[in-house]
mmCIF file of C-alpha atoms and ligand atoms in Angstrom:
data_model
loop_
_atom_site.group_PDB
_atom_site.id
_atom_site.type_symbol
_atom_site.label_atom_id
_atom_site.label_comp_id
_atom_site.label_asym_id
_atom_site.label_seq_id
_atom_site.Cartn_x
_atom_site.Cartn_y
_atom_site.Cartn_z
ATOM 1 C CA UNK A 361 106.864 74.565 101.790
ATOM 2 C CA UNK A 362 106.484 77.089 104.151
ATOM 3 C CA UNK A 363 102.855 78.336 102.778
ATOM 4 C CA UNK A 364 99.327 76.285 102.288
ATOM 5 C CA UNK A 365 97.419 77.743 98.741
ATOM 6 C CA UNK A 366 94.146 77.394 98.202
ATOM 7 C CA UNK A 367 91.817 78.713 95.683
ATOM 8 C CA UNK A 368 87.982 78.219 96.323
ATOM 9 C CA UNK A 369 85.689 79.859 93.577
ATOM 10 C CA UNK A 370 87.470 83.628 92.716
ATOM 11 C CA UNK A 371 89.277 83.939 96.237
ATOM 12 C CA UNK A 372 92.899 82.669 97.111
ATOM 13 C CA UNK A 373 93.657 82.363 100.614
ATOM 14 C CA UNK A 374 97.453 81.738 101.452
ATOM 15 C CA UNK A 375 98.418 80.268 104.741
ATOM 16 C CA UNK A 376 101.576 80.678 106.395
ATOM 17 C CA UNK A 377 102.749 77.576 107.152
ATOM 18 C CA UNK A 378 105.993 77.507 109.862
ATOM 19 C CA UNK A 379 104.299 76.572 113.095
ATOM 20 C CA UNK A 380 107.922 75.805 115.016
ATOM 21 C CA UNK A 381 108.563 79.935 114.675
ATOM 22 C CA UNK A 382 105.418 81.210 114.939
ATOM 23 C CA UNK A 383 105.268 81.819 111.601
ATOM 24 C CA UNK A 384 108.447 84.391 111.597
ATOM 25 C CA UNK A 385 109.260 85.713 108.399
ATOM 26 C CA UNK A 386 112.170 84.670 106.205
ATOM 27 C CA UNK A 387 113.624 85.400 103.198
ATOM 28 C CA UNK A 388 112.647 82.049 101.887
ATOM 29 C CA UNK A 389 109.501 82.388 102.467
ATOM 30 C CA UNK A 390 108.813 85.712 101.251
ATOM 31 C CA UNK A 391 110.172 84.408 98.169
ATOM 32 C CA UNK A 392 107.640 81.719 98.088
ATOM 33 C CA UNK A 393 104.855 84.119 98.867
ATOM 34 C CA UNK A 394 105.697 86.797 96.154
ATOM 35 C CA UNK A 395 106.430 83.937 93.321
ATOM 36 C CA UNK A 396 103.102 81.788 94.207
ATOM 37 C CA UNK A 397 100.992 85.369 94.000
ATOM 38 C CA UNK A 398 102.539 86.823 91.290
ATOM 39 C CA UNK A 399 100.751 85.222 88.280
ATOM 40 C CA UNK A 400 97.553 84.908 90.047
ATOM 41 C CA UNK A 401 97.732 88.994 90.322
ATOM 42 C CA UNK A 402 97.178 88.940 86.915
ATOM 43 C CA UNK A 403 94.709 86.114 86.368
ATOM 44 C CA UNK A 404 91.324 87.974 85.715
ATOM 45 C CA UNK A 405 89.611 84.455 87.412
ATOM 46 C CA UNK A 406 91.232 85.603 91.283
ATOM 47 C CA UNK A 407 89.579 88.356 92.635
ATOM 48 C CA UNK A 408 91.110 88.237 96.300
ATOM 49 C CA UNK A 409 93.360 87.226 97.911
ATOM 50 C CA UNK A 410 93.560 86.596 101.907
ATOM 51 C CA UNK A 411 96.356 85.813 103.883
ATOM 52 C CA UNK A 412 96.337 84.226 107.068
ATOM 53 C CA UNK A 413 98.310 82.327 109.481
ATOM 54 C CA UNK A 414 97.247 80.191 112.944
ATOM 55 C CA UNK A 415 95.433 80.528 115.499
ATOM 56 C CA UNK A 416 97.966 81.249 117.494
ATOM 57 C CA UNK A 417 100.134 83.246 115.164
ATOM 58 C CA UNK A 418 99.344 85.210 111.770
ATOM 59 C CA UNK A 419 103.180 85.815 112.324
ATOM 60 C CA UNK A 420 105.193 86.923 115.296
ATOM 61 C CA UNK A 421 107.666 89.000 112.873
ATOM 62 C CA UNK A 422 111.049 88.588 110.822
ATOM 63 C CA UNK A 423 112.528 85.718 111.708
ATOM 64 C CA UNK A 424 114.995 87.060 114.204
ATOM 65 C CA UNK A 425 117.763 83.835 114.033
ATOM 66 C CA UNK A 426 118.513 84.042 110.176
ATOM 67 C CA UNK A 427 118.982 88.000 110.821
ATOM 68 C CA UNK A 428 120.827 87.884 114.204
ATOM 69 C CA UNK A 429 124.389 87.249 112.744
ATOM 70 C CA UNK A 430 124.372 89.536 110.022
ATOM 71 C CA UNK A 431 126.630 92.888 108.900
ATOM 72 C CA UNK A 432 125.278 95.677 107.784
ATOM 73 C CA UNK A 433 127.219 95.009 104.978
ATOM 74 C CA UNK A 434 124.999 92.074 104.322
ATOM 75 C CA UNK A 435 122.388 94.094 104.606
ATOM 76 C CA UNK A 436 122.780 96.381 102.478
ATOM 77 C CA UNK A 437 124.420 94.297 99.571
ATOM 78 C CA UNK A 438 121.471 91.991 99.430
ATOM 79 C CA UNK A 439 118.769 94.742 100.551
ATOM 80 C CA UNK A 440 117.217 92.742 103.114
ATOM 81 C CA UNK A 441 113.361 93.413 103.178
ATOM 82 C CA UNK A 442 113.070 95.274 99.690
ATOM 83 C CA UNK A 443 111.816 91.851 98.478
ATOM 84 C CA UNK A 444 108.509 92.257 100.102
ATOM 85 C CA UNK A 445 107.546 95.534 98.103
ATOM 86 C CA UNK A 446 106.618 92.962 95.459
ATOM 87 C CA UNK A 447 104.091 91.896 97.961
ATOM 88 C CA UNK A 448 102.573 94.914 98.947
ATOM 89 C CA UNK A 449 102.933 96.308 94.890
ATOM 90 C CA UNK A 450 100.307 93.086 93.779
ATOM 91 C CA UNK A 451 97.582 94.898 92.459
ATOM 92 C CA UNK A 452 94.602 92.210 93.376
ATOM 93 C CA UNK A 453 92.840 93.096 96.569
ATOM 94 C CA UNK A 454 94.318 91.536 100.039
ATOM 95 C CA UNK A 455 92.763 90.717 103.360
ATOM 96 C CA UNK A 456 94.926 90.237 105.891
ATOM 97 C CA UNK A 457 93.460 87.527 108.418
ATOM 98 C CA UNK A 458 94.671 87.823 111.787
ATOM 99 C CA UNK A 459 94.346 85.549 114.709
ATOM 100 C CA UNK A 460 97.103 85.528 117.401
ATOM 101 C CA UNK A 461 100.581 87.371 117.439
ATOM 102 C CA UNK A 462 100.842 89.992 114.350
ATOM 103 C CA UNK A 463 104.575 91.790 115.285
ATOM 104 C CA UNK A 464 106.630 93.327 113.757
ATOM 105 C CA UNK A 465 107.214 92.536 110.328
ATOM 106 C CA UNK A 466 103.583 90.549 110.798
ATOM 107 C CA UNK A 467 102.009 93.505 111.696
ATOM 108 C CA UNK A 468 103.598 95.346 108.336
ATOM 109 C CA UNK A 469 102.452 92.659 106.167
ATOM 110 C CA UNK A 470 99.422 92.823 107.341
ATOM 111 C CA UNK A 471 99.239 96.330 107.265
ATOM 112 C CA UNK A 472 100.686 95.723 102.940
ATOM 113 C CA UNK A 473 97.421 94.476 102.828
ATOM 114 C CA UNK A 474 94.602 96.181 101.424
ATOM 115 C CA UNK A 475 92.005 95.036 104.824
ATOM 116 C CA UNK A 476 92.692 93.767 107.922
ATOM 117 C CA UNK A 477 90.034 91.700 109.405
ATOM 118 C CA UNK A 478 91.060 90.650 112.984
ATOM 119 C CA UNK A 479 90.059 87.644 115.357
ATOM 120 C CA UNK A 480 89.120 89.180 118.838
ATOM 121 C CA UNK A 481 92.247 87.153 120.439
ATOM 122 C CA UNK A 482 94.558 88.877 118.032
ATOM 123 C CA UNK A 483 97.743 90.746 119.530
ATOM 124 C CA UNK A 484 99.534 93.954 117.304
ATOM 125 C CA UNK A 485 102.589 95.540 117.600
ATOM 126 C CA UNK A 486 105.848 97.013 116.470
ATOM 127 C CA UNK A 487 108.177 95.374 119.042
ATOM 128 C CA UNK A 488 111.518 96.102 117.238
ATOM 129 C CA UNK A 489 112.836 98.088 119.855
ATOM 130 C CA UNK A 490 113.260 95.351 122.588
ATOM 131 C CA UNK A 491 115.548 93.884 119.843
ATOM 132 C CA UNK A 492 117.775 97.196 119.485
ATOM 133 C CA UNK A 493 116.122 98.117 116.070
ATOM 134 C CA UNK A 494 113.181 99.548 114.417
ATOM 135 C CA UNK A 495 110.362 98.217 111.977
ATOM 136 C CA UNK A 496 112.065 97.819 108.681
ATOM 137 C CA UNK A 497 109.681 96.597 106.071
ATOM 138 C CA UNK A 498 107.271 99.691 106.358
ATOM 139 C CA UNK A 499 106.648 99.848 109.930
ATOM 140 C CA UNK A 500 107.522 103.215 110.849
ATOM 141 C CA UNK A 501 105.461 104.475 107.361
ATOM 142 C CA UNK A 502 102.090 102.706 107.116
ATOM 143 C CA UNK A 503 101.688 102.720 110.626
ATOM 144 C CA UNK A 504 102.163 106.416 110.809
ATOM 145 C CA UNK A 505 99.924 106.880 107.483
ATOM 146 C CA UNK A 506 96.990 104.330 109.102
ATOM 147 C CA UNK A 507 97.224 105.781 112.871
ATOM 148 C CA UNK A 508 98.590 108.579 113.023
ATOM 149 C CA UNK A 509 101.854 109.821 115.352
ATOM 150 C CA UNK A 510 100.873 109.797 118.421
ATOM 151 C CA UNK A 511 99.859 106.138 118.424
ATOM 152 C CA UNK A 512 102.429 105.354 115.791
ATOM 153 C CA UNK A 513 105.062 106.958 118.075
ATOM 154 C CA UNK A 514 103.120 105.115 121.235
ATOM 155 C CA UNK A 515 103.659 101.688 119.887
ATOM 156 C CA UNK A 516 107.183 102.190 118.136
ATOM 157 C CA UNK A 517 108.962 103.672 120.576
ATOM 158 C CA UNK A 518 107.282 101.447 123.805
ATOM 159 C CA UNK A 519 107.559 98.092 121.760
ATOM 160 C CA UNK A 520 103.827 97.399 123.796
ATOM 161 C CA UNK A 521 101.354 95.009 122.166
ATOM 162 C CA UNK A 522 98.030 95.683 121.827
ATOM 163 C CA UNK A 523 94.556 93.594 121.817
ATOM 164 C CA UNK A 524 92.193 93.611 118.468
ATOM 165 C CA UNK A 525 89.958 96.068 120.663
ATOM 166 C CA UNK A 526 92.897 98.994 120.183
ATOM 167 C CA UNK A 527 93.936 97.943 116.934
ATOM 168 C CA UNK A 528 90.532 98.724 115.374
ATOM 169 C CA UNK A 529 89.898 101.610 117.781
ATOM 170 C CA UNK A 530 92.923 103.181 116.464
ATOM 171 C CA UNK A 531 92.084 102.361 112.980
ATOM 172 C CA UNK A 532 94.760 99.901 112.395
ATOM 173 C CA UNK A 533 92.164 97.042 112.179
ATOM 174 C CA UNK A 534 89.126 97.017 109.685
ATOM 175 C CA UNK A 535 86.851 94.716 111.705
ATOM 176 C CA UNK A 536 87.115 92.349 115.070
ATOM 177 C CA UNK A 537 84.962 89.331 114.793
ATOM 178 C CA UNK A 538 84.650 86.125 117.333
ATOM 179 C CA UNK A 539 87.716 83.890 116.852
ATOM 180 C CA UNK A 540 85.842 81.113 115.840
ATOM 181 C CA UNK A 541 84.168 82.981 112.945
ATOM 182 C CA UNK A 542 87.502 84.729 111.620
ATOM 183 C CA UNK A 543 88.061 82.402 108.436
ATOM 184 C CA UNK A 544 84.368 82.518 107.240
ATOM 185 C CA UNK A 545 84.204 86.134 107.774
ATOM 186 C CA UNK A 546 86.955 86.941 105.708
ATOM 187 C CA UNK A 547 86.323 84.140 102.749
ATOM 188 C CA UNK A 548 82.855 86.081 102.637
ATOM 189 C CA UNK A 549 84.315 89.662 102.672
ATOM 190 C CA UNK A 550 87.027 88.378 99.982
ATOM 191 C CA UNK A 551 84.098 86.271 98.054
ATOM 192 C CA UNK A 552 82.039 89.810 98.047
ATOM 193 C CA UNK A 553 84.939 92.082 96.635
ATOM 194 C CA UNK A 554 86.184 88.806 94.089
ATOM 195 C CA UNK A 555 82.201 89.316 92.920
ATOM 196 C CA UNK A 556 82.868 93.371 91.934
ATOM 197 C CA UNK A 557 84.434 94.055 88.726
ATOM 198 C CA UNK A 558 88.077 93.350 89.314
ATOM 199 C CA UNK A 559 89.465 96.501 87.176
ATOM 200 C CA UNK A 560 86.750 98.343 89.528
ATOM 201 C CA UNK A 561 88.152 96.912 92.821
ATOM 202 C CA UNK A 562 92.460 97.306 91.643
ATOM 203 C CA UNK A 563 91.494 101.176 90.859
ATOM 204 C CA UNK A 564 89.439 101.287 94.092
ATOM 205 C CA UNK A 565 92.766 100.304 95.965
ATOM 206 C CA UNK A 566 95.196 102.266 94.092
ATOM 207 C CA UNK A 567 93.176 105.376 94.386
ATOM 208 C CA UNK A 568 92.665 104.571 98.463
ATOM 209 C CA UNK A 569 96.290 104.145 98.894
ATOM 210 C CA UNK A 570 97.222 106.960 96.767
ATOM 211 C CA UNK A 571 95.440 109.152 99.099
ATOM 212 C CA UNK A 572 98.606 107.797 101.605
ATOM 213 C CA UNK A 573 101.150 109.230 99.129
ATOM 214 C CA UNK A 574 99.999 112.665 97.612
ATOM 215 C CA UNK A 575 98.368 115.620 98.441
ATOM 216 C CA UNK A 576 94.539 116.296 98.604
ATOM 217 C CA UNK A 577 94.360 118.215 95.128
ATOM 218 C CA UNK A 578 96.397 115.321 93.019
ATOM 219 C CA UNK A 579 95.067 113.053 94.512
ATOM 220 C CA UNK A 580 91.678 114.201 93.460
ATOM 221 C CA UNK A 581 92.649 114.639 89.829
ATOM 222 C CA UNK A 582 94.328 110.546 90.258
ATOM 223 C CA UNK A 583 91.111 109.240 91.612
ATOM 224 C CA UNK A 584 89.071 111.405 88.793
ATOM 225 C CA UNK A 585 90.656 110.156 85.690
ATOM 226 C CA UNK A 586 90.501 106.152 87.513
ATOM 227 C CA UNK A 587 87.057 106.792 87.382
ATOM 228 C CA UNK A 588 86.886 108.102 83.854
ATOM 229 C CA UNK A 589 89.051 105.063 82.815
ATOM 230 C CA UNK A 590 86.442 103.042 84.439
ATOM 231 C CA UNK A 591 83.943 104.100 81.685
ATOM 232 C CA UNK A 592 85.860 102.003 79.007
ATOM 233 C CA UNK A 593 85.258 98.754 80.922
ATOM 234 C CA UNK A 594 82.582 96.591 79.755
ATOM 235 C CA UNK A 595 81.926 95.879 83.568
ATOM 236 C CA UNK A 596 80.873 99.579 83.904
ATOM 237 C CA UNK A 597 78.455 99.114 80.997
ATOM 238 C CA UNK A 598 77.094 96.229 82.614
ATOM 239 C CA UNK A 599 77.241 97.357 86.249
ATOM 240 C CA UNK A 600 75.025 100.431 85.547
ATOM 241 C CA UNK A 601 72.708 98.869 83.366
ATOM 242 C CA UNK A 602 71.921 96.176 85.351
ATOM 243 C CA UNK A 603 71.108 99.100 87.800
ATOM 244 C CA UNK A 604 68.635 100.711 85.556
ATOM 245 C CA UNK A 605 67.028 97.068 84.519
ATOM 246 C CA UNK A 606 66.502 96.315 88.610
ATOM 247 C CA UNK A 607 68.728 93.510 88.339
ATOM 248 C CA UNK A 608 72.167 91.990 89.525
ATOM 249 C CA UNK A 609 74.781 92.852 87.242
ATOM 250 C CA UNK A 610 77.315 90.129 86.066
ATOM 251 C CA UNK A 611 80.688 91.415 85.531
ATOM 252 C CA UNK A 612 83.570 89.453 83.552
ATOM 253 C CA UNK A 613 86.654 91.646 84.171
ATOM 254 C CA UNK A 614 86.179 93.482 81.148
HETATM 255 N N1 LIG B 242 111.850 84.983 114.687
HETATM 256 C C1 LIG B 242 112.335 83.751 114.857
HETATM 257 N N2 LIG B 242 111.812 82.855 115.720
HETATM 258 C C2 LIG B 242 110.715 83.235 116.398
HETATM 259 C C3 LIG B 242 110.150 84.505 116.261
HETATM 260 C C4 LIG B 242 110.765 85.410 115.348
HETATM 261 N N3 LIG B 242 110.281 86.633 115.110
HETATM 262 N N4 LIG B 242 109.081 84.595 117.103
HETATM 263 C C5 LIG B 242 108.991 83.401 117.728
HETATM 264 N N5 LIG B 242 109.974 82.589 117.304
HETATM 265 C C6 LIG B 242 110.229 81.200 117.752
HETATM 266 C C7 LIG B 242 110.797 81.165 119.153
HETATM 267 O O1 LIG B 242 112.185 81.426 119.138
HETATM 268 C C8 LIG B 242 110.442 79.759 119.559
HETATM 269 O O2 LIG B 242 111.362 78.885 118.980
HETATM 270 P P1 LIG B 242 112.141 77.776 119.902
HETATM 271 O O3 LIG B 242 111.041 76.849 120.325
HETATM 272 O O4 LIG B 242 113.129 77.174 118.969
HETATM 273 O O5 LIG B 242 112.711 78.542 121.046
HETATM 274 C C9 LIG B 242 109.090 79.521 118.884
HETATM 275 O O6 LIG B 242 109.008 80.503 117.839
HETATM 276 C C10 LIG B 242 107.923 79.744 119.818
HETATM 277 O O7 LIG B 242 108.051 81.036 120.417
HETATM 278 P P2 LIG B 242 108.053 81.292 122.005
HETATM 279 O O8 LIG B 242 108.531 80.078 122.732
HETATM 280 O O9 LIG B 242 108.787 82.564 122.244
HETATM 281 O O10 LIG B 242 106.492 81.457 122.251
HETATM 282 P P3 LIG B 242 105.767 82.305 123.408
HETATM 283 O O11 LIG B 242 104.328 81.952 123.315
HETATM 284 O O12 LIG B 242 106.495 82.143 124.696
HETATM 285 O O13 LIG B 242 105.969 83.851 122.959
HETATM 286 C C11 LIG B 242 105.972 85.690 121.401
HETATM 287 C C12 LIG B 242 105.370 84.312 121.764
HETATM 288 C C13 LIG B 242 105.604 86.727 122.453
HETATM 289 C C14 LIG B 242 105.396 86.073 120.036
HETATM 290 C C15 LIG B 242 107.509 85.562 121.317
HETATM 291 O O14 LIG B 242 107.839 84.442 120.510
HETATM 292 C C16 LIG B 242 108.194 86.751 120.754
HETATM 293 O O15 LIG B 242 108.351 87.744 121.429
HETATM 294 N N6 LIG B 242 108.625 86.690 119.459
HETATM 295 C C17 LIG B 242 109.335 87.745 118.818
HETATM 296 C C18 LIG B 242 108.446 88.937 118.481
HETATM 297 C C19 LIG B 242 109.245 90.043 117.841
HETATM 298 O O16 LIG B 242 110.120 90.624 118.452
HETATM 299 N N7 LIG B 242 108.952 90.331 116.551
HETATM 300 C C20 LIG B 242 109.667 91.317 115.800
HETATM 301 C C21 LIG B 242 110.769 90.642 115.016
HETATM 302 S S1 LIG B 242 111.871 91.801 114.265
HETATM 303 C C22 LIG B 242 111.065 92.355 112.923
HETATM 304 O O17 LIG B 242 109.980 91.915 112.594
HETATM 305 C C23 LIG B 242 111.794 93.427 112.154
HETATM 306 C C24 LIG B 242 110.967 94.078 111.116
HETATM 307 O O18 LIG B 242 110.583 95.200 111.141
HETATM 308 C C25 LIG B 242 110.604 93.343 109.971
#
């Protein structure tokens, strides 16, 4: 098993789980990770989901061994990487957790992820090019979309690694806490969006990311009719009248 699953109350967190590598990615455990999230996307009981790794590694990239002797023939035939759009396409909020090395392909899943909370020892960075390649499961894009090109460009094209300071400075990084408090800050981040109405917080992310993909005006129009949508949810009933009775609302996921 290359990941640890555990659900406490509404949250899931999801530990990566191959300390010999660092935590590189395979294909197997992608695999793992998509099929063990998939049917709690749609369970109305998980509200969020965090993924994390070790201390000393959230993961320190693709695992460059089971790549190294392929074609691009094998490449392309089995797609390598598309896999992990599944990941990135679940529709339940996702913190990323990061303490220690987050290259490469760590950095892009944590950047498939709707938050990333970062321990103050954490290290970012698109190192492909020391390796004669370039980020290939949505390095070049995301990181572009979250940083813009000049930093993008900065950290593609130099391969250099940068401390949790940079990453949030350049807005790669939601919030830097103390190492020691990095898993209880992000349980209670995750335990505060799993509280929100959880058709509330999916069209909350799908609008935000949308905003990544389209142009001002449609996007606009996309987050509009979200919010009009909203209004047929029981949790929007409940949410607003609790507001107007001075109390805390309860919502189901209705
Ligand atoms: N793939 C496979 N194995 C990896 C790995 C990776 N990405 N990263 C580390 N490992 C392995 C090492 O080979 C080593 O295994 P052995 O003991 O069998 O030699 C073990 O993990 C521990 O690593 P190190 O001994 O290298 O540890 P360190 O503390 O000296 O260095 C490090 C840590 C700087 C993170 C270094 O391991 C490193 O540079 N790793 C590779 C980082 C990288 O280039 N990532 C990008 C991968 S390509 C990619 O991700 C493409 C994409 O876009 C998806």
């Amino acid at each position: 098993m290359r990941l640890k699953i555990e659900r406490i109350g509404r949250v899931v967190r999801v530990r990566l789980h191959r300390p010999e590598v660092l935590n590189a990615l395979d294909a197997a455990l992608m695999t793992e990770l998509v099929d063990a999230l998939a049917p709690l996307d749609t369970d109305p009981d998980v509200g969020c989901i965090v993924v994390t790794g070790s201390e000393r590694a959230f993961a320190a990239g693709a695992d460059i061994k089971e790549m190294s002797g392929k074609s691009a023939a094998d490449m392309i035939a089995e797609d390598y990487f598309a896999g992990w759009e599944a990941f990135a396409a679940l529709r339940t909020p996702k913190i990323a957790a990061v303490s220690g090395y987050a290259l490469g392909g760590g950095c892009e899943l944590a950047m498939m992820c709707d938050m990333i909370i970062a321990a103050d020892t954490a290290t970012f960075g698109q190192p492909e090019i020391t390796l004669g390649v370039i980020p290939g499961i949505g390095g070049t894009q995301r990181l572009t979309r979250l940083v813009g090109k000049a930093k993008a460009m900065d950290l593609i094209l130099t391969g250099r690694l940068i401390d949790a300071e940079e990453a949030e400075r350049i807005g790669l990084v939601s919030r830097v806490v103390p190492a020691d408090r990095l898993a209880a800050e992000a349980h209670a981040a995750a335990e505060q969006i799993a509280g929100y109405g959880k058709l509330a917080a999916m069209a909350a992310r799908d609008c935000v990311d949308r905003a990544l993909e389209t142009g001002l005006a449609d996007g606009i129009r996309y987050e509009r009719r979200a919010f009009h949508a909203l209004f047929a949810t029981e949790d929007q009933k409940e949410g607003m009248r609790a507001f107007r009775e001075k109390r805390q609302a309860v919502f189901t996921g209705k």
